PDB file of C-alpha atoms and ligand atoms in Angstrom:
ATOM      1  CA  VAL A   1      26.199 135.510 137.198  1.00  0.00           C
ATOM      2  CA  ASP A   2      28.995 136.905 135.466  1.00  0.00           C
ATOM      3  CA  ASP A   3      32.318 137.529 135.679  1.00  0.00           C
ATOM      4  CA  ILE A   4      32.579 140.794 136.880  1.00  0.00           C
ATOM      5  CA  ASP A   5      30.098 139.949 139.369  1.00  0.00           C
ATOM      6  CA  ARG A   6      32.218 137.548 140.426  1.00  0.00           C
ATOM      7  CA  ALA A   7      35.322 139.406 141.364  1.00  0.00           C
ATOM      8  CA  GLN A   8      33.091 141.995 142.422  1.00  0.00           C
ATOM      9  CA  GLU A   9      31.831 139.354 145.113  1.00  0.00           C
ATOM     10  CA  LEU A  10      35.347 138.379 145.488  1.00  0.00           C
ATOM     11  CA  GLU A  11      37.341 141.708 146.137  1.00  0.00           C
ATOM     12  CA  GLN A  12      34.447 142.134 148.724  1.00  0.00           C
ATOM     13  CA  LEU A  13      34.714 139.087 150.965  1.00  0.00           C
ATOM     14  CA  GLN A  14      38.482 139.478 150.801  1.00  0.00           C
ATOM     15  CA  ARG A  15      38.306 143.238 151.790  1.00  0.00           C
ATOM     16  CA  GLY A  16      35.956 141.373 154.903  1.00  0.00           C
ATOM     17  CA  ILE A  17      38.737 138.978 156.266  1.00  0.00           C
ATOM     18  CA  ALA A  18      41.361 142.639 155.701  1.00  0.00           C
ATOM     19  CA  LEU A  19      38.996 144.777 158.066  1.00  0.00           C
ATOM     20  CA  ASP A  20      38.891 141.276 160.496  1.00  0.00           C
ATOM     21  CA  ALA A  21      42.613 140.675 160.834  1.00  0.00           C
ATOM     22  CA  ALA A  22      42.975 144.008 161.245  1.00  0.00           C
ATOM     23  CA  ARG A  23      40.314 144.244 163.556  1.00  0.00           C
ATOM     24  CA  ALA A  24      42.218 141.416 165.458  1.00  0.00           C
ATOM     25  CA  ARG A  25      44.994 142.998 166.290  1.00  0.00           C
ATOM     26  CA  ILE A  26      43.744 146.141 167.251  1.00  0.00           C
ATOM     27  CA  THR A  27      41.753 144.076 169.810  1.00  0.00           C
ATOM     28  CA  ALA A  28      44.795 142.060 170.642  1.00  0.00           C
ATOM     29  CA  SER A  29      47.225 145.156 171.300  1.00  0.00           C
ATOM     30  CA  PHE A  30      44.892 146.868 173.195  1.00  0.00           C
ATOM     31  CA  ALA A  31      44.774 143.779 175.798  1.00  0.00           C
ATOM     32  CA  SER A  32      48.050 142.769 175.767  1.00  0.00           C
ATOM     33  CA  ARG A  33      48.980 146.826 176.797  1.00  0.00           C
ATOM     34  CA  ASP A  34      45.887 146.179 179.706  1.00  0.00           C
ATOM     35  CA  ALA A  35      47.831 143.002 180.797  1.00  0.00           C
ATOM     36  CA  GLY A  36      50.608 145.317 181.492  1.00  0.00           C
ATOM     37  CA  VAL A  37      52.961 144.939 179.564  1.00  0.00           C
ATOM     38  CA  ASP A  38      54.216 147.878 181.420  1.00  0.00           C
ATOM     39  CA  GLU A  39      55.712 146.296 184.352  1.00  0.00           C
ATOM     40  CA  THR A  40      57.133 144.087 181.998  1.00  0.00           C
ATOM     41  CA  CYS A  41      61.353 144.419 180.942  1.00  0.00           C
ATOM     42  CA  ILE A  42      61.598 145.561 177.412  1.00  0.00           C
ATOM     43  CA  ASP A  43      64.497 142.980 177.572  1.00  0.00           C
ATOM     44  CA  CYS A  44      64.432 139.971 179.283  1.00  0.00           C
ATOM     45  CA  GLY A  45      60.386 140.173 179.323  1.00  0.00           C
ATOM     46  CA  ASN A  46      60.253 139.093 183.292  1.00  0.00           C
ATOM     47  CA  ALA A  47      57.346 140.972 185.192  1.00  0.00           C
ATOM     48  CA  ILE A  48      59.286 144.688 186.607  1.00  0.00           C
ATOM     49  CA  GLU A  49      60.300 143.826 190.310  1.00  0.00           C
ATOM     50  CA  PRO A  50      56.887 145.957 191.970  1.00  0.00           C
ATOM     51  CA  GLU A  51      58.972 148.426 194.741  1.00  0.00           C
ATOM     52  CA  ARG A  52      61.116 149.185 191.125  1.00  0.00           C
ATOM     53  CA  MET A  53      58.016 150.420 189.549  1.00  0.00           C
ATOM     54  CA  LYS A  54      56.909 152.299 193.267  1.00  0.00           C
ATOM     55  CA  ALA A  55      60.689 154.270 192.661  1.00  0.00           C
ATOM     56  CA  LEU A  56      60.406 154.953 189.046  1.00  0.00           C
ATOM     57  CA  ARG A  57      57.363 155.274 187.854  1.00  0.00           C
ATOM     58  CA  SER A  58      58.605 155.319 184.097  1.00  0.00           C
ATOM     59  CA  THR A  59      61.082 152.515 183.936  1.00  0.00           C
ATOM     60  CA  SER A  60      60.951 149.881 181.686  1.00  0.00           C
ATOM     61  CA  ARG A  61      63.348 146.763 182.459  1.00  0.00           C
ATOM     62  CA  CYS A  62      63.967 144.976 185.239  1.00  0.00           C
ATOM     63  CA  PHE A  63      66.337 145.549 187.889  1.00  0.00           C
ATOM     64  CA  GLU A  64      68.990 142.968 186.567  1.00  0.00           C
ATOM     65  CA  CYS A  65      68.701 144.175 182.861  1.00  0.00           C
ATOM     66  CA  ALA A  66      69.097 148.225 184.241  1.00  0.00           C
ATOM     67  CA  ARG A  67      72.370 147.189 186.234  1.00  0.00           C
ATOM     68  CA  ALA A  68      73.707 145.658 182.740  1.00  0.00           C
ATOM     69  CA  LEU A  69      72.559 148.384 181.086  1.00  0.00           C
ATOM     70  CA  GLU A  70      74.682 150.604 183.364  1.00  0.00           C
ATOM     71  CA  LEU A  71      77.792 148.048 183.081  1.00  0.00           C
ATOM     72  CA  HIS A  72      78.132 148.313 179.585  1.00  0.00           C
ATOM     73  CA  ARG A  73      77.566 151.678 178.886  1.00  0.00           C
ATOM     74  CA  PRO A  74      80.474 153.652 177.461  1.00  0.00           C
TER      75      PRO A  74
HETATM   76 ZN1   ZN B  30      64.893 142.554 182.383  1.00  0.00          ZN
END
């Protein structure tokens, strides 16, 4: 095996590893979306109250964080 063959082999191997890593990242992001990230507060990470989700369909903060944000708004 000469050096050029080895280099190509190595490059293919690294490309394969990078692809696997990218695929794993995509799978992980889909998995977390399925786990209900939309119902988790973006500030504290706690689950948003189900009643609140029902009332405000597009809310991304729990009651406490939404209230804190209101209070700190100028
Ligand atoms: Zn919160």
